[in-house]
PDB file of C-alpha atoms in Angstrom:
ATOM      1  CA  ASN A   1       0.000   0.000   0.000  1.00  0.00           C
ATOM      2  CA  ARG A   2       1.044   3.551  -0.642  1.00  0.00           C
ATOM      3  CA  ILE A   3      -0.531   6.253   1.502  1.00  0.00           C
ATOM      4  CA  HIS A   4       0.515   9.824   0.786  1.00  0.00           C
ATOM      5  CA  GLY A   5      -0.137  13.512   0.526  1.00  0.00           C
ATOM      6  CA  SER A   6      -2.279  14.967   3.318  1.00  0.00           C
ATOM      7  CA  THR A   7      -1.698  18.604   4.215  1.00  0.00           C
ATOM      8  CA  CYS A   8      -4.452  18.502   6.861  1.00  0.00           C
ATOM      9  CA  GLU A   9      -3.414  18.649  10.531  1.00  0.00           C
ATOM     10  CA  GLY A  10      -4.810  15.605  12.345  1.00  0.00           C
ATOM     11  CA  ALA A  11      -5.101  13.459   9.215  1.00  0.00           C
ATOM     12  CA  ASP A  12      -2.980  10.408  10.033  1.00  0.00           C
ATOM     13  CA  ALA A  13      -2.378   7.727   7.390  1.00  0.00           C
ATOM     14  CA  ILE A  14      -3.302   4.907   9.800  1.00  0.00           C
ATOM     15  CA  ASP A  15      -5.091   5.652  13.092  1.00  0.00           C
ATOM     16  CA  ILE A  16      -5.847   2.872  15.602  1.00  0.00           C
ATOM     17  CA  GLY A  17      -7.516   3.455  18.970  1.00  0.00           C
ATOM     18  CA  GLU A  18     -10.333   2.382  21.275  1.00  0.00           C
ATOM     19  CA  GLY A  19      -8.394  -0.574  22.669  1.00  0.00           C
ATOM     20  CA  GLY A  20      -7.851  -2.375  19.353  1.00  0.00           C
ATOM     21  CA  ARG A  21      -5.812  -5.568  19.857  1.00  0.00           C
ATOM     22  CA  ASN A  22      -3.834  -8.041  17.724  1.00  0.00           C
ATOM     23  CA  ILE A  23      -3.437  -5.506  14.930  1.00  0.00           C
ATOM     24  CA  VAL A  24      -0.634  -5.887  12.384  1.00  0.00           C
ATOM     25  CA  ILE A  25       0.332  -2.875  10.254  1.00  0.00           C
ATOM     26  CA  GLU A  26       2.642  -4.231   7.584  1.00  0.00           C
ATOM     27  CA  GLY A  27       4.204  -3.403   4.234  1.00  0.00           C
ATOM     28  CA  ASN A  28       3.148   0.221   3.745  1.00  0.00           C
ATOM     29  CA  LEU A  29       4.912   3.146   2.127  1.00  0.00           C
ATOM     30  CA  ILE A  30       3.614   6.260   3.904  1.00  0.00           C
ATOM     31  CA  THR A  31       4.805   9.635   2.600  1.00  0.00           C
ATOM     32  CA  ASP A  32       4.242  13.379   2.760  1.00  0.00           C
ATOM     33  CA  LEU A  33       1.850  13.827   5.694  1.00  0.00           C
ATOM     34  CA  ILE A  34       1.867  16.865   7.960  1.00  0.00           C
ATOM     35  CA  ASP A  35       0.781  14.750  10.932  1.00  0.00           C
ATOM     36  CA  LYS A  36       1.445  11.080  11.814  1.00  0.00           C
ATOM     37  CA  GLY A  37       2.175   8.185   9.497  1.00  0.00           C
ATOM     38  CA  ILE A  38       0.815   5.727  12.086  1.00  0.00           C
ATOM     39  CA  SER A  39      -1.071   6.700  15.245  1.00  0.00           C
ATOM     40  CA  LEU A  40      -1.903   4.341  18.137  1.00  0.00           C
ATOM     41  CA  GLY A  41      -3.923   5.509  21.124  1.00  0.00           C
ATOM     42  CA  GLU A  42      -6.518   4.689  23.765  1.00  0.00           C
ATOM     43  CA  GLY A  43      -4.906   1.417  24.886  1.00  0.00           C
ATOM     44  CA  ALA A  44      -4.504  -0.091  21.403  1.00  0.00           C
ATOM     45  CA  GLU A  45      -1.831  -2.725  20.779  1.00  0.00           C
ATOM     46  CA  ALA A  46      -0.189  -3.314  17.408  1.00  0.00           C
ATOM     47  CA  ARG A  47       2.784  -4.820  15.634  1.00  0.00           C
ATOM     48  CA  ILE A  48       4.202  -2.383  13.085  1.00  0.00           C
ATOM     49  CA  VAL A  49       6.322  -4.362  10.620  1.00  0.00           C
ATOM     50  CA  ASN A  50       8.220  -3.583   7.391  1.00  0.00           C
ATOM     51  CA  ASN A  51       6.893  -0.074   6.741  1.00  0.00           C
ATOM     52  CA  THR A  52       8.700   2.877   5.190  1.00  0.00           C
ATOM     53  CA  ILE A  53       7.617   6.251   6.563  1.00  0.00           C
ATOM     54  CA  VAL A  54       8.943   9.313   4.727  1.00  0.00           C
ATOM     55  CA  ARG A  55       8.527  13.099   5.086  1.00  0.00           C
ATOM     56  CA  CYS A  56       5.889  12.962   7.831  1.00  0.00           C
ATOM     57  CA  GLY A  57       5.577  15.144  10.910  1.00  0.00           C
ATOM     58  CA  MET A  58       5.767  12.044  13.093  1.00  0.00           C
ATOM     59  CA  GLY A  59       6.517   8.542  11.843  1.00  0.00           C
ATOM     60  CA  VAL A  60       4.703   6.647  14.606  1.00  0.00           C
ATOM     61  CA  GLY A  61       2.858   8.180  17.557  1.00  0.00           C
ATOM     62  CA  VAL A  62       2.073   5.907  20.526  1.00  0.00           C
ATOM     63  CA  LYS A  63      -0.057   7.532  23.214  1.00  0.00           C
ATOM     64  CA  ASP A  64      -2.493   7.038  26.083  1.00  0.00           C
ATOM     65  CA  GLU A  65      -1.496   3.509  27.203  1.00  0.00           C
ATOM     66  CA  ALA A  66      -1.130   2.174  23.662  1.00  0.00           C
ATOM     67  CA  ARG A  67       1.634  -0.353  23.018  1.00  0.00           C
ATOM     68  CA  ALA A  68       3.604  -0.994  19.834  1.00  0.00           C
ATOM     69  CA  LEU A  69       6.198  -3.505  18.703  1.00  0.00           C
ATOM     70  CA  ILE A  70       7.971  -1.752  15.820  1.00  0.00           C
ATOM     71  CA  THR A  71      10.175  -4.113  13.778  1.00  0.00           C
ATOM     72  CA  GLY A  72      12.064  -3.631  10.512  1.00  0.00           C
ATOM     73  CA  ASN A  73      10.836  -0.147   9.618  1.00  0.00           C
ATOM     74  CA  THR A  74      12.575   2.763   7.912  1.00  0.00           C
ATOM     75  CA  PHE A  75      11.976   6.373   8.997  1.00  0.00           C
ATOM     76  CA  TYR A  76      13.329   9.004   6.602  1.00  0.00           C
ATOM     77  CA  LYS A  77      13.003  12.796   6.850  1.00  0.00           C
ATOM     78  CA  THR A  78      10.325  12.617   9.539  1.00  0.00           C
ATOM     79  CA  THR A  79      10.347  15.429  12.086  1.00  0.00           C
ATOM     80  CA  VAL A  80      10.243  12.755  14.839  1.00  0.00           C
ATOM     81  CA  GLY A  81      10.602   9.057  14.042  1.00  0.00           C
ATOM     82  CA  VAL A  82       8.729   7.505  16.995  1.00  0.00           C
ATOM     83  CA  HIS A  83       7.083   9.539  19.767  1.00  0.00           C
ATOM     84  CA  CYS A  84       5.600   7.969  22.918  1.00  0.00           C
ATOM     85  CA  TYR A  85       3.554  10.331  25.067  1.00  0.00           C
ATOM     86  CA  GLU A  86       0.414  11.071  27.048  1.00  0.00           C
ATOM     87  CA  LYS A  87      -1.998  13.124  24.918  1.00  0.00           C
ATOM     88  CA  ILE A  88      -5.091  13.059  27.151  1.00  0.00           C
ATOM     89  CA  ALA A  89      -4.321  13.960  30.773  1.00  0.00           C
ATOM     90  CA  GLY A  90      -4.756  10.999  33.097  1.00  0.00           C
ATOM     91  CA  GLN A  91      -4.709   8.391  30.313  1.00  0.00           C
ATOM     92  CA  GLY A  92      -1.045   7.422  30.758  1.00  0.00           C
ATOM     93  CA  GLY A  93       1.829   7.354  28.327  1.00  0.00           C
ATOM     94  CA  GLY A  94       2.610   5.251  25.281  1.00  0.00           C
ATOM     95  CA  HIS A  95       5.003   2.320  25.144  1.00  0.00           C
ATOM     96  CA  ALA A  96       7.073   1.074  22.212  1.00  0.00           C
ATOM     97  CA  GLU A  97       9.734  -1.520  21.575  1.00  0.00           C
ATOM     98  CA  ILE A  98      11.723  -0.846  18.404  1.00  0.00           C
ATOM     99  CA  LYS A  99      13.918  -3.466  16.717  1.00  0.00           C
ATOM    100  CA  ARG A 100      15.966  -3.628  13.493  1.00  0.00           C
ATOM    101  CA  SER A 101      14.797  -0.229  12.244  1.00  0.00           C
ATOM    102  CA  ILE A 102      16.527   2.672  10.483  1.00  0.00           C
ATOM    103  CA  PHE A 103      16.212   6.344  11.429  1.00  0.00           C
ATOM    104  CA  ALA A 104      17.690   8.710   8.829  1.00  0.00           C
ATOM    105  CA  ALA A 105      17.505  12.500   8.486  1.00  0.00           C
ATOM    106  CA  CYS A 106      14.918  12.893  11.265  1.00  0.00           C
ATOM    107  CA  GLY A 107      14.640  16.664  11.717  1.00  0.00           C
ATOM    108  CA  GLU A 108      13.949  17.044  15.451  1.00  0.00           C
ATOM    109  CA  ALA A 109      14.679  13.604  16.917  1.00  0.00           C
ATOM    110  CA  PRO A 110      14.654   9.938  15.927  1.00  0.00           C
ATOM    111  CA  ILE A 111      12.788   9.056  19.139  1.00  0.00           C
ATOM    112  CA  LYS A 112      10.983  11.164  21.699  1.00  0.00           C
ATOM    113  CA  VAL A 113       9.465  10.055  25.011  1.00  0.00           C
ATOM    114  CA  ASP A 114       7.743  11.860  27.890  1.00  0.00           C
ATOM    115  CA  GLY A 115       7.991  10.999  31.595  1.00  0.00           C
ATOM    116  CA  LEU A 116       4.969   8.655  31.536  1.00  0.00           C
ATOM    117  CA  SER A 117       6.090   6.649  28.533  1.00  0.00           C
ATOM    118  CA  THR A 118       8.775   4.148  27.528  1.00  0.00           C
ATOM    119  CA  ILE A 119      10.760   3.373  24.397  1.00  0.00           C
ATOM    120  CA  ILE A 120      13.201   0.482  24.128  1.00  0.00           C
ATOM    121  CA  VAL A 121      15.389   0.450  20.991  1.00  0.00           C
ATOM    122  CA  SER A 122      17.634  -2.446  19.979  1.00  0.00           C
ATOM    123  CA  HIS A 123      19.646  -3.486  16.926  1.00  0.00           C
ATOM    124  CA  SER A 124      18.667  -0.326  15.036  1.00  0.00           C
ATOM    125  CA  LEU A 125      20.608   2.256  13.040  1.00  0.00           C
ATOM    126  CA  CYS A 126      20.419   6.032  13.405  1.00  0.00           C
ATOM    127  CA  ASP A 127      22.437   8.640  11.512  1.00  0.00           C
ATOM    128  CA  THR A 128      22.126  11.470  14.066  1.00  0.00           C
ATOM    129  CA  ALA A 129      22.914   9.706  17.369  1.00  0.00           C
ATOM    130  CA  LEU A 130      23.804   6.418  18.986  1.00  0.00           C
ATOM    131  CA  LEU A 131      20.432   5.446  20.436  1.00  0.00           C
ATOM    132  CA  PRO A 132      20.489   3.862  23.896  1.00  0.00           C
ATOM    133  CA  GLY A 133      19.964   0.117  23.852  1.00  0.00           C
ATOM    134  CA  GLU A 134      21.547  -3.160  22.830  1.00  0.00           C
ATOM    135  CA  GLY A 135      23.276  -3.464  19.455  1.00  0.00           C
ATOM    136  CA  ASN A 136      22.366  -0.031  18.093  1.00  0.00           C
ATOM    137  CA  LEU A 137      24.521   1.582  15.401  1.00  0.00           C
ATOM    138  CA  HIS A 138      25.401   5.233  14.790  1.00  0.00           C
ATOM    139  CA  ALA A 139      25.995   5.212  11.057  1.00  0.00           C
ATOM    140  CA  VAL A 140      24.912   6.929   7.852  1.00  0.00           C
ATOM    141  CA  PRO A 141      22.825   4.601   5.671  1.00  0.00           C
ATOM    142  CA  VAL A 142      22.924   4.608   1.887  1.00  0.00           C
ATOM    143  CA  PHE A 143      19.560   3.917   0.253  1.00  0.00           C
ATOM    144  CA  GLU A 144      18.789   2.683  -3.277  1.00  0.00           C
ATOM    145  CA  ASN A 145      17.181   5.924  -4.505  1.00  0.00           C
ATOM    146  CA  PRO A 146      15.446   8.159  -1.944  1.00  0.00           C
ATOM    147  CA  ASP A 147      14.311  10.571  -4.693  1.00  0.00           C
ATOM    148  CA  LEU A 148      12.124   7.757  -6.028  1.00  0.00           C
ATOM    149  CA  ASP A 149      11.107   6.583  -2.530  1.00  0.00           C
ATOM    150  CA  LEU A 150      13.270   3.441  -2.819  1.00  0.00           C
ATOM    151  CA  PHE A 151      14.712   2.811   0.632  1.00  0.00           C
ATOM    152  CA  GLY A 152      16.407  -0.564   0.351  1.00  0.00           C
ATOM    153  CA  LEU A 153      19.655  -0.421   2.330  1.00  0.00           C
ATOM    154  CA  VAL A 154      22.723  -0.494   0.072  1.00  0.00           C
ATOM    155  CA  LEU A 155      25.384  -2.722   1.637  1.00  0.00           C
ATOM    156  CA  ASN A 156      28.217  -2.159  -0.819  1.00  0.00           C
ATOM    157  CA  PRO A 157      29.569   0.134   0.404  1.00  0.00           C
ATOM    158  CA  PRO A 158      28.125  -0.473   3.886  1.00  0.00           C
ATOM    159  CA  PRO A 159      26.766   2.376   6.029  1.00  0.00           C
ATOM    160  CA  LYS A 160      29.532   4.715   7.232  1.00  0.00           C
ATOM    161  CA  VAL A 161      30.003   4.548  10.999  1.00  0.00           C
ATOM    162  CA  VAL A 162      30.000   7.871  12.853  1.00  0.00           C
ATOM    163  CA  GLY A 163      32.482   8.398  15.690  1.00  0.00           C
ATOM    164  CA  ASP A 164      35.108   5.989  16.989  1.00  0.00           C
ATOM    165  CA  ALA A 165      33.393   2.651  16.306  1.00  0.00           C
ATOM    166  CA  PRO A 166      35.112   0.286  13.862  1.00  0.00           C
ATOM    167  CA  PRO A 167      33.880   0.312  10.240  1.00  0.00           C
ATOM    168  CA  LEU A 168      31.090  -2.060   9.231  1.00  0.00           C
ATOM    169  CA  ALA A 169      31.598  -4.807   6.674  1.00  0.00           C
ATOM    170  CA  ALA A 170      28.955  -5.348   3.991  1.00  0.00           C
ATOM    171  CA  ASP A 171      28.348  -8.854   5.390  1.00  0.00           C
ATOM    172  CA  SER A 172      28.091  -7.658   9.004  1.00  0.00           C
ATOM    173  CA  PRO A 173      25.367  -9.488  10.954  1.00  0.00           C
ATOM    174  CA  ASP A 174      24.458  -6.071  12.418  1.00  0.00           C
ATOM    175  CA  LEU A 175      23.086  -5.088   8.987  1.00  0.00           C
ATOM    176  CA  LYS A 176      21.040  -8.246   8.348  1.00  0.00           C
ATOM    177  CA  ASP A 177      17.318  -7.519   7.975  1.00  0.00           C
ATOM    178  CA  LEU A 178      17.752  -3.883   8.988  1.00  0.00           C
ATOM    179  CA  GLY A 179      14.978  -1.462   8.020  1.00  0.00           C
ATOM    180  CA  SER A 180      11.990  -2.068   5.774  1.00  0.00           C
ATOM    181  CA  ARG A 181      12.274  -4.339   2.793  1.00  0.00           C
ATOM    182  CA  LEU A 182       9.485  -3.170   0.508  1.00  0.00           C
ATOM    183  CA  LYS A 183      10.110  -4.693  -2.898  1.00  0.00           C
ATOM    184  CA  ASN A 184       8.070  -2.369  -5.132  1.00  0.00           C
ATOM    185  CA  PRO A 185       6.642   0.631  -3.316  1.00  0.00           C
ATOM    186  CA  GLY A 186       4.891   1.899  -6.437  1.00  0.00           C
ATOM    187  CA  VAL A 187       5.409   4.890  -8.633  1.00  0.00           C
ATOM    188  CA  LYS A 188       6.077   8.180  -6.910  1.00  0.00           C
ATOM    189  CA  PRO A 189       3.255  10.640  -7.688  1.00  0.00           C
TER     190      PRO A 189
END
C-alpha cells in the first residue's frame, strides 16, 4: 500500500484506537503527511512491521497507554521518528519496543518520550545519534534511490560509521534484515 499527501493537521495515514488488539500494520509506504504516518492511542496494541515512513511530521505516535512492537521499519526525513507520550491527561503514556529499524535524516529527533512513557530500541541504526539500547549503530545509511522513494539499504559500500566505532563490513550481521524491505513501493506521484 502507498498512503501519501495529506496537508491537513490531524489526518494520520493509519489511526488505531479504542483498545484495538492483535493488529498488524505491515508493508506500507507512507509519505508526505503533515501529521502522523501511524497513530496508536486509547490502549490499542499493534505490531508495526516492514513499513517505510517518509517526510511525515511524526513517523509513529504511541499515546495514552497504547503499546507498539515496531520491527524492521525505515523512517526518513520525519520530524520525529517515533514519539511515545500522554496526549489526554490521566490516560497514561505510550510504550514502544523498536527493533531492526533505520532512522535517517529525522529533523527534530529519531525518538521522543515523555515521563509517563517508555521506548526500548535495539539493533537499530540512526544517523544522528547512537540510540540507547543493545546493538544499536550510529551510522549513515545509503539507500537505493530516496528521490524515487526506494529505501532498500545499500550494503556495498556499507553504512559509514560515525564516531570511533570500527567500520562495518557489507556482510556484518548487524546489517542483516535492517529497516523495511518493501520490494516495489509503487510509482512516486
